[in-house]
Short mmCIF file of C-alpha atoms in Angstrom, two decimals:
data_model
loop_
_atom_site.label_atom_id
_atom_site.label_comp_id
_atom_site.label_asym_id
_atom_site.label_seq_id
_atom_site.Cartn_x
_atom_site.Cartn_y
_atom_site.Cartn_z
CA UNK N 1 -59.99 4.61 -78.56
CA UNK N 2 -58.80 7.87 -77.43
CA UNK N 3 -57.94 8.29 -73.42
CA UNK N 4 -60.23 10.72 -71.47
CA UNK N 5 -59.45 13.36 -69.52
CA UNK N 6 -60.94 11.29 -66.42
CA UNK N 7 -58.35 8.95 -66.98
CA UNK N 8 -55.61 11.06 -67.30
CA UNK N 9 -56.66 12.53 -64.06
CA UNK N 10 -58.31 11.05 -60.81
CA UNK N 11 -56.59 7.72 -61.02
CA UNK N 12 -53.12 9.41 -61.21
CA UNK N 13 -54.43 12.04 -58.75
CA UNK N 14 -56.15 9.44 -56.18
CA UNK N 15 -52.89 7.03 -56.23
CA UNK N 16 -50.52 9.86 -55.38
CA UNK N 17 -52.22 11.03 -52.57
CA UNK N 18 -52.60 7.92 -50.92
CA UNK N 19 -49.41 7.30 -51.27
CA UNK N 20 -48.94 10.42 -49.91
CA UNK N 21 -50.88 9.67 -47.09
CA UNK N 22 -48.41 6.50 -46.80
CA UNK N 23 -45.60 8.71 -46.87
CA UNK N 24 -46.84 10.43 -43.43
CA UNK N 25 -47.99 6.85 -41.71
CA UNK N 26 -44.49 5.79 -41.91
CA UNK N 27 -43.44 9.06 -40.97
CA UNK N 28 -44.91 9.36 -37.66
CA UNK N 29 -44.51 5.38 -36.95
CA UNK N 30 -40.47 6.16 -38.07
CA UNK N 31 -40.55 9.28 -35.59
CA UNK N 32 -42.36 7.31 -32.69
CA UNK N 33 -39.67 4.48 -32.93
CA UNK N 34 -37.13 6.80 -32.27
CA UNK N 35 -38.55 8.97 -29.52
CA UNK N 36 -39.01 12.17 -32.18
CA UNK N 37 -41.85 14.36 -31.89
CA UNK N 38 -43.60 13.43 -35.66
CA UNK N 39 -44.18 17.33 -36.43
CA UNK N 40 -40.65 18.38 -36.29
CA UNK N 41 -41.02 16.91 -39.52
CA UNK N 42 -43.54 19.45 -40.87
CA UNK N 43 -41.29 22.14 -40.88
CA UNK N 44 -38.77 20.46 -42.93
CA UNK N 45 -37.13 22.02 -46.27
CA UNK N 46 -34.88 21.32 -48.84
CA UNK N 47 -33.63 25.08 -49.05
CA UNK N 48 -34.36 28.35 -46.90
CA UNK N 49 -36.72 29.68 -50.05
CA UNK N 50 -38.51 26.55 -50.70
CA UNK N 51 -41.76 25.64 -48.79
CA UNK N 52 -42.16 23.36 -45.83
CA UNK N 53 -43.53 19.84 -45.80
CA UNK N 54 -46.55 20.97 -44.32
CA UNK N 55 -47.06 23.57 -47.56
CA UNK N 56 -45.88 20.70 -49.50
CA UNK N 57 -48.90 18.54 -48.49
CA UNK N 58 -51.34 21.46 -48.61
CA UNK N 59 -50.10 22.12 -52.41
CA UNK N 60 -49.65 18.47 -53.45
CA UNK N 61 -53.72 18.02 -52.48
CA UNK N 62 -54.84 21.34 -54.04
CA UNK N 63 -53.63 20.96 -57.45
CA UNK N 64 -55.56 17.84 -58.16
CA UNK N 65 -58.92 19.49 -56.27
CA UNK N 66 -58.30 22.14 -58.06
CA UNK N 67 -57.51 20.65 -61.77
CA UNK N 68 -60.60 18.68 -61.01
CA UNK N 69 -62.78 21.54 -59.90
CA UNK N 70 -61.55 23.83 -63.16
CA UNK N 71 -62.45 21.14 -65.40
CA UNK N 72 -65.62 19.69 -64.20
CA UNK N 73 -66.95 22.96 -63.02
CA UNK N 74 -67.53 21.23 -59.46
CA UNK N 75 -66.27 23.25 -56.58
CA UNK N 76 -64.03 21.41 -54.30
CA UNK N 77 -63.42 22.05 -50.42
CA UNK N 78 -61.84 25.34 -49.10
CA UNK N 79 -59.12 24.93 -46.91
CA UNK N 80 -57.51 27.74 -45.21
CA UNK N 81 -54.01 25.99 -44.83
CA UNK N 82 -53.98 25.90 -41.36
CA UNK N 83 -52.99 21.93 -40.56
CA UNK N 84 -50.20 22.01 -37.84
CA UNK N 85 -50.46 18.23 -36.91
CA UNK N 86 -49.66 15.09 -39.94
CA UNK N 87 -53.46 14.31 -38.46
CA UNK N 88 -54.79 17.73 -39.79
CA UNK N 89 -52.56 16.79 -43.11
CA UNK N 90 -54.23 13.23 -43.13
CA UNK N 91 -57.94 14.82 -43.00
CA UNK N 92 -56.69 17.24 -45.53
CA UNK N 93 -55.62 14.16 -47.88
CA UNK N 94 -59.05 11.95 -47.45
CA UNK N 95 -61.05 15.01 -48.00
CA UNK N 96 -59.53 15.86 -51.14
CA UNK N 97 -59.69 12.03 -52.38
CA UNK N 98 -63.34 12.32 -51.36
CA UNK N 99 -63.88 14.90 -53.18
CA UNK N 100 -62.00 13.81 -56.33
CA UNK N 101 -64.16 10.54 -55.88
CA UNK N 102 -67.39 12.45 -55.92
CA UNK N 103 -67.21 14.31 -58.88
CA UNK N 104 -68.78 12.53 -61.72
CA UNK N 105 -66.56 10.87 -64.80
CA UNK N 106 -68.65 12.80 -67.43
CA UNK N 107 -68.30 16.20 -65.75
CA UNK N 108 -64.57 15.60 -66.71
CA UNK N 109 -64.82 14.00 -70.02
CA UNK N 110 -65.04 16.03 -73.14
CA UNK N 111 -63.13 19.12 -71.23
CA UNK N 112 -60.37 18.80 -73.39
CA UNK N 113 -60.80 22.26 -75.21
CA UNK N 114 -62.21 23.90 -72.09
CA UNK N 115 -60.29 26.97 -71.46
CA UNK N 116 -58.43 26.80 -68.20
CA UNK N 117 -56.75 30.41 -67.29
CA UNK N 118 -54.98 30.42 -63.68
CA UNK N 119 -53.88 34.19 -62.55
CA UNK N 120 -50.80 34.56 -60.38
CA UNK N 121 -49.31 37.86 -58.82
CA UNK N 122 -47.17 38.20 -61.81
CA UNK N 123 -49.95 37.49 -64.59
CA UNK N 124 -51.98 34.41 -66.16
CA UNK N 125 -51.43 31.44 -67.69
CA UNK N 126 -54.01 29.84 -70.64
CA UNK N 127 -54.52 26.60 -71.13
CA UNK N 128 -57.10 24.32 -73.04
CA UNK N 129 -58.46 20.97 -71.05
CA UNK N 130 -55.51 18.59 -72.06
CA UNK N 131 -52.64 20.61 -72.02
CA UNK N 132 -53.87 21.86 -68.73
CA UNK N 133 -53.78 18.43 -67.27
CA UNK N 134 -50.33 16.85 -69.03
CA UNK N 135 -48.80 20.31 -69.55
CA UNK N 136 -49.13 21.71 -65.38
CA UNK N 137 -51.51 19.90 -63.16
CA UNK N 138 -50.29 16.39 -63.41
CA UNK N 139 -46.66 18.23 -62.82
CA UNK N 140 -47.46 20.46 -60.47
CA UNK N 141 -48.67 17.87 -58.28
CA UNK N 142 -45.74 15.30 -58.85
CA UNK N 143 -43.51 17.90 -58.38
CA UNK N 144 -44.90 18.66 -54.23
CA UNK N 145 -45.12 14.89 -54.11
CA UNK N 146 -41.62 14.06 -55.49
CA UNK N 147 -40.99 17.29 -52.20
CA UNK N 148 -42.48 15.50 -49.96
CA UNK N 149 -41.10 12.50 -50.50
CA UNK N 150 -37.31 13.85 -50.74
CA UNK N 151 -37.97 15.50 -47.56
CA UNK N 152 -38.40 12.88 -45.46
CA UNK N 153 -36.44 10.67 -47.31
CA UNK N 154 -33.62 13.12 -46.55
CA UNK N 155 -34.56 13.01 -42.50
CA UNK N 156 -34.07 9.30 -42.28
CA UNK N 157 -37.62 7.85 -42.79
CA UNK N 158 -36.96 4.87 -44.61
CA UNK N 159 -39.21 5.35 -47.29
CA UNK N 160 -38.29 3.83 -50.88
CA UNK N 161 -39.50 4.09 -54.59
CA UNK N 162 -42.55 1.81 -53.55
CA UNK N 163 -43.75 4.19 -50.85
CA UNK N 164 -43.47 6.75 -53.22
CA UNK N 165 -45.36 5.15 -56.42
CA UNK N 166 -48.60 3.68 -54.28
CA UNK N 167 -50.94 1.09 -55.28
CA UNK N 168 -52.37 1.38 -58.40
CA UNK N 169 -55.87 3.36 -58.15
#
């Protein structure tokens, strides 16, 4: 039996972002303990040219509400990436896993030859269903994950590969 597109999706999608949402529990417990303000942490980079850990968040729940919303053809929420509090960025996670959670399994099934273009400032990229999915979504969103997780790993949250896989969906 072949594996649908649902399943290469929404459970991947809805385990990462709670863990996600993990990630910034212990945060702000870790930054309470120690007499930190918790959203000194939002501002946090790797490098001057990468994005903060707020953007992080905001990117690491768009591209599964989006990959969802291309395929099934169900539009997600709008969020004007405003959250300045890990409470704005927790909101921001359970609506997205809401939304991921309301969108039917067969509006996702059987997408995997729908045409998927995404346009950027410096052109377009084409895609079919699947390779969408394995080939930038699922990557995509790993990648601001994996961010998030590094930074604050890297300001002392004690965080370890657990926290950063989840439960299982």
């Amino acid at each position: 039996m072949a594996t649908e597109l649902y399943d290469l999706t929404v459970p991947g999608f809805t385990r990462g972002l709670r863990a996600l949402s993990g990630l910034l529990d212990k945060a702000r417990t870790h930054a309470e303990a120690n007499g930190v303000d918790p959203e000194t942490y939002l501002s946090l980079r790797i490098i001057d040219d990468m994005h903060p850990l707020s953007k992080q968040v905001q990117i690491a729940c768009d591209s599964p509400k989006l990959c969802i919303a291309r395929l099934s053809g169900v539009a997600g929420p709008v969020n004007d990436d405003t959250e300045t509090t890990i409470a704005q960025l927790q909101t921001r996670i359970a609506d997205t896993l809401a939304y991921i959670a309301s969108v039917p399994r067969e509006k996702i099934d059987g997408q995997e030859s729908k045409e998927v273009i995404l346009t950027f400032p410096g052109g377009e990229m084409k895609f079919l269903g699947q390779p969408y999915v394995t080939g930038f979504a699922m990557p995509n969103f790993h990648f601001h994950l994996t961010t998030a997780y590094a930074l604050l790993r890297g300001a002392g949250v004690p965080l370890g590969k657990r926290d950063y896989m989840g439960a299982p969906a």
